[in-house]
Coordinates of C-alpha atoms in Angstrom, one line a residue:
M1 CA -215.3 -32.4 167.1
T2 CA -218.5 -32.9 165.1
R3 CA -218.6 -33.1 161.4
N4 CA -220.3 -29.6 161.1
R5 CA -217.7 -27.9 163.3
I6 CA -214.9 -29.4 161.2
F7 CA -216.6 -28.2 158.0
L8 CA -217.0 -24.6 159.5
W9 CA -213.4 -24.6 160.7
I10 CA -212.1 -25.5 157.2
A11 CA -214.4 -23.0 155.6
A12 CA -213.3 -20.2 158.0
T13 CA -209.6 -21.1 157.4
L14 CA -210.0 -20.8 153.6
A15 CA -212.1 -17.6 153.8
A16 CA -209.9 -15.8 156.2
P17 CA -207.3 -14.5 153.7
F18 CA -210.1 -13.2 151.4
V19 CA -211.8 -11.7 154.6
V20 CA -208.6 -10.0 155.6
M21 CA -207.9 -8.7 152.0
T22 CA -211.4 -7.3 151.9
L23 CA -210.9 -5.6 155.2
V24 CA -207.5 -4.2 154.0
L25 CA -208.9 -3.0 150.7
A26 CA -211.8 -1.4 152.6
L27 CA -209.5 0.4 154.9
F28 CA -206.5 1.2 152.8
G29 CA -207.6 0.4 149.2
W30 CA -204.9 -0.8 146.6
N31 CA -202.3 1.8 147.6
W32 CA -200.6 -0.8 149.7
L33 CA -199.4 -2.2 146.4
R34 CA -197.6 0.9 145.4
G35 CA -194.5 -0.1 147.4
P36 CA -194.1 -3.7 146.1
I37 CA -194.6 -2.5 142.5
E38 CA -192.1 0.3 142.8
H39 CA -189.6 -2.1 144.5
W40 CA -190.2 -4.7 141.7
A41 CA -189.7 -2.1 139.0
E42 CA -186.5 -0.9 140.4
Q43 CA -185.1 -4.4 140.8
K44 CA -185.7 -5.2 137.2
T45 CA -184.8 -2.0 135.5
G46 CA -182.4 -0.2 137.9
R47 CA -184.7 2.8 137.6
V48 CA -187.0 4.4 140.1
L49 CA -190.8 4.2 139.4
L50 CA -192.9 6.4 141.7
I51 CA -196.7 6.3 142.1
K52 CA -197.5 9.5 144.1
G53 CA -201.3 9.3 143.7
D54 CA -203.9 6.7 144.2
L55 CA -203.6 3.1 142.8
S56 CA -206.7 1.1 141.9
L57 CA -207.1 -2.5 140.5
H58 CA -210.2 -3.8 138.6
L59 CA -210.0 -7.6 138.5
G60 CA -211.0 -9.4 135.4
W61 CA -209.9 -12.3 133.3
P62 CA -207.7 -12.2 131.3
W63 CA -207.2 -8.4 131.3
P64 CA -207.2 -6.8 134.8
R65 CA -207.3 -3.0 134.7
I66 CA -204.8 -1.0 136.8
Q67 CA -205.2 2.8 137.3
A68 CA -202.6 5.1 138.9
D69 CA -202.3 8.8 139.5
A70 CA -199.1 11.1 139.4
V71 CA -196.7 8.4 137.9
T72 CA -193.1 9.0 137.1
F73 CA -190.5 6.6 135.7
A74 CA -186.8 7.7 135.7
N75 CA -184.3 7.7 132.9
P76 CA -181.0 5.9 133.3
P77 CA -178.2 8.2 134.5
W78 CA -176.7 8.8 131.0
A79 CA -180.0 10.4 129.7
Q80 CA -180.3 14.2 129.3
E81 CA -183.8 14.2 130.9
P82 CA -184.3 13.0 134.4
Q83 CA -187.6 11.3 133.8
M84 CA -188.6 9.0 130.9
V85 CA -192.2 9.2 131.6
T86 CA -194.3 11.6 133.7
A87 CA -198.1 11.4 133.6
D88 CA -200.9 12.7 135.6
A89 CA -202.8 9.5 135.3
V90 CA -202.0 6.0 133.9
D91 CA -204.8 3.5 132.9
I92 CA -203.6 0.2 131.6
T93 CA -204.7 -3.4 131.2
L94 CA -202.4 -6.4 131.9
D95 CA -202.6 -9.6 129.9
L96 CA -202.5 -12.4 132.5
R97 CA -202.0 -15.1 130.0
Q98 CA -198.9 -13.5 128.6
L99 CA -197.7 -13.0 132.2
L100 CA -198.0 -16.6 133.1
Q101 CA -195.7 -17.3 130.2
G102 CA -193.1 -14.8 131.4
E103 CA -194.0 -12.0 129.0
L104 CA -195.3 -8.6 130.1
L105 CA -197.9 -7.1 127.7
F106 CA -200.2 -4.3 128.2
P107 CA -203.1 -4.6 125.7
T108 CA -204.3 -1.0 126.2
V109 CA -202.5 2.0 127.7
H110 CA -204.0 5.4 128.3
L111 CA -201.9 8.4 129.5
L112 CA -203.2 11.6 130.7
R113 CA -201.1 14.7 130.2
P114 CA -198.0 12.6 129.7
V115 CA -194.4 13.8 129.0
V116 CA -192.4 11.1 127.4
F117 CA -188.7 11.4 126.5
L118 CA -187.1 8.7 124.3
E119 CA -183.4 8.9 123.8
Q120 CA -180.6 7.0 122.1
T121 CA -176.9 7.5 122.5
A122 CA -174.2 7.5 119.9
Q123 CA -173.2 4.2 121.3
G124 CA -176.6 2.6 120.7
Q125 CA -178.0 2.7 124.2
K126 CA -181.8 3.2 124.2
N127 CA -183.6 4.4 127.2
W128 CA -186.8 2.5 126.3
L129 CA -185.0 -0.8 126.8
L130 CA -185.8 -1.8 130.4
D131 CA -182.7 -4.0 131.2
V132 CA -180.2 -2.4 133.5
H133 CA -177.7 -1.6 130.7
Q134 CA -180.2 -0.7 128.0
T135 CA -178.8 -3.2 125.5
D136 CA -181.3 -6.0 125.4
E137 CA -183.8 -5.4 122.5
A138 CA -186.3 -7.9 124.0
A139 CA -186.4 -5.8 127.3
R140 CA -189.0 -3.3 126.1
I141 CA -192.5 -2.3 127.1
R142 CA -195.0 -4.1 124.7
M143 CA -198.3 -2.4 124.2
G144 CA -201.3 -3.1 122.0
Q145 CA -203.3 0.3 121.9
L146 CA -202.0 3.6 123.1
T147 CA -204.0 6.8 123.6
L148 CA -202.5 10.0 124.8
D149 CA -204.5 13.0 126.1
Q150 CA -202.7 16.3 125.9
G151 CA -199.2 14.9 125.8
V152 CA -195.6 15.8 125.0
L153 CA -193.2 13.5 123.3
G154 CA -189.6 13.9 122.7
F155 CA -187.0 12.0 120.9
D156 CA -183.2 12.4 120.8
D157 CA -180.8 10.4 118.7
L158 CA -177.2 11.8 118.9
A159 CA -175.9 9.6 116.2
S160 CA -178.3 10.7 113.5
K161 CA -178.5 14.3 114.7
T162 CA -182.2 14.0 115.5
H163 CA -184.0 16.1 118.1
I164 CA -187.7 16.2 118.1
R165 CA -190.4 17.6 120.4
A166 CA -194.0 16.9 119.6
E167 CA -197.3 18.1 121.4
I168 CA -200.4 15.7 121.0
S169 CA -203.9 16.8 121.8
T170 CA -207.3 15.1 121.7
L171 CA -209.7 16.7 119.2
A172 CA -212.8 18.2 121.1
D173 CA -215.4 17.6 118.3
T174 CA -214.3 14.5 116.6
P175 CA -212.7 11.2 117.8
G176 CA -209.1 11.7 116.9
T177 CA -205.8 13.5 117.8
T178 CA -203.8 16.4 116.5
F179 CA -200.1 16.8 116.8
R180 CA -197.4 19.4 116.2
A181 CA -193.6 18.6 116.1
K182 CA -190.5 20.7 115.8
G183 CA -186.8 20.1 116.0
H184 CA -184.2 18.4 113.7
L185 CA -184.3 15.1 111.8
R186 CA -180.9 13.8 110.6
G187 CA -179.5 17.3 110.9
L188 CA -182.3 18.9 109.0
S189 CA -184.8 21.4 110.5
L190 CA -188.2 19.7 111.1
D191 CA -191.6 21.3 111.3
A192 CA -194.7 19.0 111.3
K193 CA -198.3 19.0 112.0
G194 CA -201.3 16.8 111.4
T195 CA -204.1 14.6 112.7
G196 CA -204.6 10.9 113.4
G197 CA -207.0 8.5 114.8
P198 CA -207.9 8.4 118.4
V199 CA -206.1 5.3 119.2
L200 CA -202.5 4.3 118.2
A201 CA -202.8 0.7 117.4
L202 CA -199.2 -0.3 118.0
R203 CA -199.5 -4.1 117.6
D204 CA -202.6 -4.2 115.3
E205 CA -201.4 -5.5 112.0
S206 CA -204.9 -5.5 110.4
T207 CA -206.5 -2.2 111.2
P208 CA -205.6 0.8 109.0
Y209 CA -204.7 3.9 111.0
P210 CA -205.7 7.3 109.5
L211 CA -203.1 9.9 109.2
D212 CA -203.1 13.5 107.6
I213 CA -199.5 15.0 107.7
D214 CA -197.9 18.1 106.6
T215 CA -194.2 18.3 107.3
T216 CA -191.2 20.3 106.2
I217 CA -187.8 18.7 106.6
G218 CA -184.9 21.0 105.6
R219 CA -186.0 22.4 102.2
T220 CA -188.4 19.6 101.5
R221 CA -192.1 19.6 102.1
I222 CA -194.1 16.4 102.3
Q223 CA -197.8 16.2 102.6
A224 CA -199.6 12.9 103.0
L225 CA -203.1 11.7 103.6
G226 CA -204.2 8.1 103.9
T227 CA -203.7 5.1 106.2
V228 CA -200.9 3.2 107.8
T229 CA -201.4 -0.4 109.0
G230 CA -199.1 -1.4 111.7
L231 CA -197.7 1.8 113.0
V232 CA -194.5 0.1 114.3
S233 CA -193.8 -2.4 111.4
R234 CA -195.6 -0.3 108.7
S235 CA -197.0 -3.7 107.2
A236 CA -199.1 -1.6 104.8
V237 CA -199.3 2.0 103.7
N238 CA -201.8 3.6 101.3
M239 CA -201.3 7.4 101.2
N240 CA -201.7 10.2 98.7
V241 CA -198.2 11.8 99.0
A242 CA -197.2 15.1 97.6
V243 CA -193.4 16.2 97.7
R244 CA -191.8 19.5 96.8
G245 CA -188.4 20.9 97.3
D246 CA -185.3 22.6 95.8
S247 CA -183.7 19.5 94.4
L248 CA -184.4 15.7 94.3
E249 CA -180.9 15.3 95.6
Q250 CA -182.0 16.5 99.0
L251 CA -184.3 13.3 99.3
Y252 CA -181.1 11.1 100.0
P253 CA -180.7 11.9 103.7
L254 CA -184.4 11.3 104.2
F255 CA -185.0 8.1 102.3
G256 CA -181.6 6.9 101.1
I257 CA -182.5 7.3 97.5
P258 CA -179.5 8.6 95.4
A259 CA -181.4 10.9 93.1
P260 CA -179.5 13.5 91.0
A261 CA -179.3 17.1 91.6
T262 CA -182.3 18.9 89.9
H263 CA -184.0 22.3 89.8
P264 CA -187.0 22.8 92.1
Y265 CA -189.7 20.2 91.8
A266 CA -193.2 19.3 93.0
I267 CA -194.7 15.9 92.4
R268 CA -197.9 14.0 93.8
G269 CA -198.8 10.4 93.6
Q270 CA -200.2 7.4 95.7
L271 CA -197.7 5.7 97.9
V272 CA -198.6 2.0 98.5
H273 CA -196.5 -0.4 100.5
S274 CA -196.9 -4.1 101.2
G275 CA -194.3 -6.6 102.4
E276 CA -190.9 -5.5 100.9
R277 CA -192.4 -3.4 98.1
W278 CA -192.9 0.4 98.1
R279 CA -194.6 1.7 95.1
Y280 CA -195.2 5.4 94.2
E281 CA -198.0 5.0 91.6
A282 CA -199.3 7.4 89.0
F283 CA -197.4 10.4 90.1
T284 CA -197.3 13.6 88.1
G285 CA -195.5 16.8 88.6
R286 CA -192.8 19.2 87.4
I287 CA -189.0 19.4 87.7
G288 CA -187.9 23.0 86.9
N289 CA -189.8 23.7 83.6
S290 CA -190.2 20.1 82.7
D291 CA -193.3 18.0 83.3
I292 CA -192.8 14.4 84.7
A293 CA -195.1 11.5 85.3
G294 CA -194.8 7.8 85.9
T295 CA -194.4 5.1 88.5
A296 CA -191.5 4.2 90.8
Q297 CA -190.9 1.2 92.9
V298 CA -188.4 0.3 95.6
V299 CA -188.0 -3.3 96.7
T300 CA -186.1 -4.0 100.0
G301 CA -184.8 -7.3 101.5
S302 CA -181.8 -7.9 99.3
K303 CA -178.2 -6.7 99.5
R304 CA -179.3 -3.3 98.6
P305 CA -182.7 -1.6 97.9
A306 CA -183.6 -2.0 94.2
L307 CA -185.3 1.0 92.4
T308 CA -187.3 0.6 89.2
A309 CA -189.1 3.4 87.5
Q310 CA -190.9 4.2 84.2
L311 CA -190.9 8.0 83.6
A312 CA -192.3 10.1 80.9
S313 CA -192.3 13.7 80.0
K314 CA -194.2 15.5 77.3
M315 CA -191.9 18.5 77.4
L316 CA -188.5 18.1 78.9
D317 CA -186.5 21.4 79.3
L318 CA -182.7 20.5 78.8
G319 CA -181.9 23.2 81.2
D320 CA -183.3 21.0 83.9
L321 CA -180.9 18.2 83.1
A322 CA -177.9 20.6 83.7
P323 CA -177.4 19.9 87.5
A324 CA -177.7 16.1 86.9
I325 CA -174.7 16.0 84.6
G326 CA -172.7 18.4 86.5
V327 CA -173.3 21.8 84.9
R328 CA -172.6 24.5 87.3
S329 CA -175.5 26.7 88.3
A330 CA -175.9 29.9 90.2
S331 CA -176.5 27.8 93.4
S332 CA -173.5 25.7 93.0
A333 CA -170.5 26.2 95.1
P334 CA -168.2 29.0 93.5
M335 CA -165.0 27.9 91.8
P336 CA -161.7 29.2 93.1
V337 CA -160.7 32.6 91.7
A338 CA -157.9 31.3 89.6
A339 CA -160.0 28.5 88.1
S340 CA -162.9 30.8 87.3
Q341 CA -161.0 33.4 85.4
Q342 CA -161.7 31.6 82.2
K343 CA -165.3 30.6 81.7
K344 CA -165.7 26.8 81.2
V345 CA -168.2 25.1 79.1
L346 CA -167.9 21.5 79.9
P347 CA -169.8 20.3 83.1
D348 CA -167.1 20.2 86.0
V349 CA -169.2 19.5 89.1
A350 CA -168.1 16.2 90.6
F351 CA -170.4 13.2 90.8
K352 CA -171.2 12.0 94.2
T353 CA -170.3 8.3 93.8
D354 CA -170.3 7.6 97.5
R355 CA -174.2 7.4 97.2
W356 CA -174.0 4.9 94.3
T357 CA -173.5 1.9 96.6
S358 CA -176.7 2.7 98.6
M359 CA -179.1 1.4 95.9
D360 CA -179.4 -0.4 92.7
A361 CA -181.7 1.2 90.0
D362 CA -183.3 0.5 86.7
V363 CA -185.0 3.7 85.3
R364 CA -186.4 4.4 81.8
L365 CA -187.2 7.9 80.7
Q366 CA -189.1 8.8 77.5
A367 CA -189.3 12.5 76.6
Q368 CA -191.6 13.3 73.6
H369 CA -190.4 16.9 73.1
L370 CA -187.3 18.8 74.3
R371 CA -187.2 22.5 75.1
R372 CA -183.7 23.5 74.0
A373 CA -181.5 26.5 73.9
T374 CA -180.9 28.4 70.7
A375 CA -179.0 26.5 68.0
L376 CA -179.3 23.2 69.9
P377 CA -181.6 21.1 67.6
L378 CA -182.7 18.2 69.8
N379 CA -186.0 16.7 69.3
D380 CA -186.8 13.8 71.7
L381 CA -185.0 11.6 74.2
S382 CA -185.1 8.1 75.4
V383 CA -182.7 6.6 77.9
H384 CA -182.4 3.5 80.0
I385 CA -180.3 4.2 83.2
Q386 CA -179.0 1.4 85.4
L387 CA -177.0 1.5 88.5
R388 CA -175.4 -1.8 89.7
D389 CA -172.6 -2.1 92.2
A390 CA -171.7 1.6 91.8
V391 CA -171.5 1.4 88.0
L392 CA -173.8 3.8 86.3
T393 CA -174.8 3.0 82.6
L394 CA -176.8 4.8 80.0
D395 CA -177.7 2.1 77.5
P396 CA -179.1 3.1 75.2
L397 CA -179.1 6.8 75.2
D398 CA -181.1 7.8 72.2
V399 CA -181.6 11.5 71.1
G400 CA -183.3 13.0 68.1
V401 CA -180.9 15.6 66.6
A402 CA -181.7 17.8 63.6
G403 CA -183.8 15.2 61.8
G404 CA -181.5 12.4 62.6
R405 CA -180.5 10.4 65.7
V406 CA -177.6 10.0 68.0
Q407 CA -177.5 6.7 69.8
A408 CA -175.0 6.2 72.6
Q409 CA -173.7 3.9 75.3
V410 CA -172.1 5.4 78.4
S411 CA -170.6 3.7 81.4
L412 CA -169.4 5.4 84.6
D413 CA -167.6 3.0 87.0
G414 CA -167.9 4.7 90.5
S415 CA -166.3 1.7 92.2
S416 CA -162.9 3.2 91.6
Q417 CA -161.6 6.8 92.1
P418 CA -161.4 8.6 89.9
I419 CA -164.4 7.4 87.9
K420 CA -163.7 5.3 84.9
A421 CA -165.7 6.4 81.9
K422 CA -166.5 4.9 78.5
A423 CA -168.7 6.4 75.8
Q424 CA -169.6 5.1 72.3
A425 CA -171.9 7.0 70.0
E426 CA -173.2 6.7 66.6
V427 CA -174.5 9.6 64.5
R428 CA -177.1 8.8 61.9
K429 CA -178.7 11.1 59.2
V430 CA -178.3 14.4 61.1
L431 CA -179.2 17.2 58.7
L432 CA -176.6 19.9 58.4
S433 CA -179.2 22.6 57.8
G434 CA -180.9 21.5 61.1
L435 CA -177.7 21.4 63.1
F436 CA -177.0 25.1 62.5
P437 CA -180.5 26.6 62.0
D438 CA -179.5 30.2 63.1
L439 CA -176.7 30.9 60.7
V440 CA -178.1 33.0 57.9
F441 CA -175.6 31.8 55.3
N442 CA -176.7 28.4 56.0
Q443 CA -180.3 28.6 55.0
A444 CA -179.8 26.9 51.8
T445 CA -177.5 24.2 53.2
I446 CA -178.7 20.5 53.2
G447 CA -176.9 17.2 53.6
E448 CA -176.5 14.4 56.2
I449 CA -173.9 13.8 58.9
N450 CA -173.0 10.3 60.0
G451 CA -170.2 9.2 62.4
T452 CA -169.0 7.5 65.4
F453 CA -167.3 8.3 68.7
N454 CA -165.5 6.0 70.9
L455 CA -163.8 7.5 74.0
S456 CA -162.5 6.4 77.4
G457 CA -161.2 8.5 80.3
S458 CA -161.2 9.0 84.0
G459 CA -162.3 11.8 86.4
S460 CA -164.7 13.0 89.0
S461 CA -166.8 15.1 86.5
I462 CA -167.6 15.1 82.8
A463 CA -165.0 17.8 82.2
G464 CA -162.3 15.7 84.0
M465 CA -163.2 12.6 82.0
L466 CA -162.9 14.4 78.7
A467 CA -159.7 16.0 79.8
T468 CA -158.0 12.5 80.1
S469 CA -159.9 10.8 77.3
T470 CA -158.4 8.5 74.7
G471 CA -160.0 7.2 71.5
Q472 CA -161.3 8.5 68.2
A473 CA -164.0 10.5 66.5
K474 CA -165.2 10.3 63.0
L475 CA -167.8 12.3 61.1
D476 CA -168.9 12.2 57.4
I477 CA -171.0 14.6 55.5
A478 CA -172.6 13.6 52.1
H479 CA -175.7 13.7 49.8
G480 CA -176.4 17.3 49.8
E481 CA -176.1 20.8 48.6
V482 CA -174.5 23.9 50.2
S483 CA -174.7 27.6 49.9
Q484 CA -172.3 28.9 47.3
L485 CA -172.2 32.2 49.1
M486 CA -171.1 30.5 52.3
M487 CA -168.3 28.7 50.5
E488 CA -167.1 31.8 48.7
K489 CA -167.0 33.5 52.0
A490 CA -164.9 30.8 53.4
G491 CA -162.7 31.0 50.3
L492 CA -162.3 34.8 50.7
H493 CA -163.4 35.2 47.0
L494 CA -164.4 38.9 47.1
W495 CA -165.4 39.0 43.4
E496 CA -167.8 36.0 43.8
I497 CA -169.2 37.4 47.1
M498 CA -170.0 40.6 45.5
G499 CA -171.8 39.0 42.5
L500 CA -174.0 36.7 44.7
T501 CA -174.9 39.4 47.0
M502 CA -176.2 41.2 44.0
T503 CA -177.7 38.3 42.1
G504 CA -178.8 36.0 45.0
D505 CA -177.4 32.9 46.6
K506 CA -177.1 29.6 44.8
R507 CA -176.8 25.9 45.8
I508 CA -173.9 23.9 44.8
A509 CA -173.0 20.3 45.1
L510 CA -171.6 19.2 48.4
R511 CA -169.3 16.3 47.4
C512 CA -168.3 15.2 50.9
G513 CA -167.0 16.3 54.3
Q514 CA -164.8 14.2 56.6
A515 CA -163.4 14.8 60.0
R516 CA -161.1 12.2 61.6
F517 CA -159.8 13.0 65.1
S518 CA -157.5 10.8 67.1
V519 CA -157.8 11.5 70.8
R520 CA -155.0 11.1 73.4
N521 CA -154.9 12.5 76.9
G522 CA -157.7 14.8 76.1
V523 CA -156.3 16.3 73.0
M524 CA -158.2 15.8 69.7
Q525 CA -155.6 15.8 66.8
A526 CA -157.2 16.4 63.4
D527 CA -155.9 13.5 61.2
T528 CA -158.4 14.4 58.4
L529 CA -160.5 17.5 58.1
V530 CA -161.9 18.0 54.5
F531 CA -165.0 19.9 53.3
D532 CA -165.2 19.5 49.5
T533 CA -167.8 21.3 47.3
A534 CA -168.0 22.0 43.6
V535 CA -166.3 25.3 43.9
T536 CA -164.0 25.1 46.9
T537 CA -162.2 22.5 49.1
L538 CA -161.5 23.4 52.7
I539 CA -158.6 21.3 54.2
G540 CA -158.1 21.6 57.9
S541 CA -155.4 20.7 60.6
G542 CA -154.7 21.3 64.1
Q543 CA -156.1 20.2 67.5
I544 CA -158.9 20.7 70.0
D545 CA -157.7 20.6 73.7
L546 CA -160.5 19.2 75.9
A547 CA -158.7 19.8 79.1
Q548 CA -158.0 23.5 78.4
E549 CA -161.1 23.8 76.3
T550 CA -159.2 25.5 73.6
L551 CA -159.3 25.5 69.8
A552 CA -156.3 25.6 67.5
L553 CA -157.5 24.8 63.9
T554 CA -156.5 26.0 60.5
L555 CA -158.5 25.8 57.3
N556 CA -156.9 26.3 53.9
Q557 CA -159.0 26.9 50.9
K558 CA -158.3 25.4 47.4
T559 CA -160.6 27.0 44.8
K560 CA -161.6 25.0 41.8
N561 CA -162.3 27.9 39.7
T562 CA -160.1 31.0 39.0
S563 CA -161.1 33.9 41.0
P564 CA -160.0 37.5 39.9
L565 CA -160.3 39.0 43.4
A566 CA -159.5 36.9 46.4
L567 CA -157.5 37.3 49.6
R568 CA -156.2 33.7 49.7
S569 CA -155.5 33.5 53.4
P570 CA -155.8 30.5 55.9
I571 CA -158.7 30.7 58.2
Y572 CA -157.8 30.4 61.9
I573 CA -160.3 28.9 64.5
R574 CA -158.8 29.9 67.9
G575 CA -159.8 30.7 71.4
S576 CA -161.8 28.9 74.0
F577 CA -165.0 26.8 73.8
A578 CA -166.7 29.7 75.5
Q579 CA -165.3 32.5 73.3
P580 CA -164.1 31.0 70.0
S581 CA -162.8 33.4 67.3
V582 CA -162.5 33.1 63.6
G583 CA -160.0 35.1 61.6
V584 CA -157.6 35.2 58.7
D585 CA -153.8 35.6 58.5
K586 CA -153.7 39.4 58.7
G587 CA -150.0 39.3 57.6
R588 CA -150.6 37.5 54.4
V589 CA -153.6 39.7 53.6
A590 CA -151.5 42.8 54.4
V591 CA -148.7 41.5 52.1
R592 CA -151.1 41.0 49.2
A593 CA -152.7 44.3 49.7
L594 CA -149.4 46.0 49.8
G595 CA -148.3 44.1 46.6
A596 CA -151.5 45.2 44.9
L597 CA -151.0 48.7 45.9
T598 CA -147.4 48.8 44.7
L599 CA -148.2 47.2 41.4
G600 CA -151.1 49.5 41.0
L601 CA -148.7 52.5 41.2
V602 CA -146.8 51.0 38.3
N603 CA -149.9 50.1 36.3
P604 CA -153.5 50.0 37.6
A605 CA -154.1 46.8 35.6
L606 CA -151.3 45.1 37.6
A607 CA -152.9 45.7 40.8
L608 CA -155.1 42.6 40.5
I609 CA -152.2 40.2 40.1
P610 CA -151.7 39.6 43.8
L611 CA -155.4 39.1 44.4
V612 CA -156.1 36.5 41.7
D613 CA -156.7 33.0 43.0
P614 CA -155.7 30.9 39.8
G615 CA -157.1 27.5 41.1
P616 CA -158.0 25.0 40.0
G617 CA -158.2 22.9 43.1
K618 CA -158.9 19.1 42.8
D619 CA -161.9 17.1 43.9
S620 CA -161.0 15.2 47.3
D621 CA -161.0 11.4 47.3
C622 CA -164.0 11.2 49.6
G623 CA -164.3 7.5 49.5
R624 CA -160.7 6.9 50.4
A625 CA -161.0 9.5 53.4
A626 CA -164.2 7.9 54.7
A627 CA -162.5 4.5 54.7
K628 CA -159.9 5.7 57.3

């Protein structure tokens, strides 16, 4: 055999497979590969892949392109839907370099009119994991860029009570997509719509993807406009986000933030995310009737997410704080009939301490002005709130009250049930005239109130904590003057009351006032209760029951000047916190009146004898009382 014939034989032998392949492709195309591909997929996943239409392959390095029509890929037997993917056409590229290393990666995937159902069982099985038992997190389709043309996406997660169906369409006039989704997210109704870019860059960690979303979840509406980088990992987020709803408490099932119950709110700010840091910057809005502004940040990656926030309000309506401290509102669950027969004043809605372990928090709130109810003279508020290991502290809690200040430290330990509570407060330079601004007979009253409170108790609500509280309370009043008419009324001095009514009220010296209560098991026992002026001393006794919210106090008057016409009866303060009553001993008054009438029958001049208050009372030892 000559050298040329040998060369031709070798060339023919090497070229024969390519010639045969060319003839096969010319006669049958690439459809002959459908069977091997379907068989390989079923061997690897245990599920049926069907290519009912034509299959074509466009060779190229390193990304050959594969096109197939009428494609279906089955779900595992446990899934509710029979097919995981159904598409009129599939156009993908395959990364041969990754395939040579044993990895399957599709740099681009385009689906025409797809229907895709993703599902997760309560036991954690995920139909998008491609191993036979759907448990290997590494056995999943890896894609770079995904485009969907007129598609339907479904997602079901039984454990989280999530069921979503979304329709995705390609925009006709601009390069992009529009979507609409309905269903339930974590048990809450979901209705969402929006637009996005033309390509879902699933593995691109550098190119921001534009999004415009308007969604309502339960009673919360979220509108967001901006970009997300890394749609799967969310490596970066920069979006203007507006949120509104009935209560901030409803954000907990959505984001895991244990916010307090509030009145309806609406806020808007810039949401920025990078690494482990989520930051809601320069947000403004309203909560109820109060304005709110500030910056909040959540850092993940530790034992628990950590929230820090700086909040400010120009006008804070105290009514908007009511739900946060457990004050029952119209929307609260109704009390049992027996419990609601007597109206309660102290906040009795239980704190939800099960959420206190989900996050640590460090929040500062500064309110310049407080909108308050009548006769509640609060001026401004500053509070530092911390939540650590289920222990909530307010330290300091600084409130401007009637020209003075109340500074408090409050600790609520939610790691035990019931909650263990401690509260210490210091009252400084509170003006008596400002404390009761709506009392007519107090218009001429001035003077300072100082004192301390130290209480500890346990319970699920503020009312429960006070009902079991133990400690002491002290108040001192000094450095002022008081209305003489008010004190004559307290002493039931009828003669002086008539005189001052005709001539006008006068100011008299306020020597001192002291209140000393020892608190045990929710009962405040009056150890010292004195209000001493130049004309009358009021000495009190009795108790205040914080558990029953009732008053049982008695005030006895000791006049320092003889009064020719006085009833001389103790004053009783009784009733509930909601409906207190002030009255006199009607029996004693009746006896004196009967005595005056009887003596008057004998001699009209004798009728005044039972009504004379001879005095003189003594000045109280204010310094000694204050030292107790």
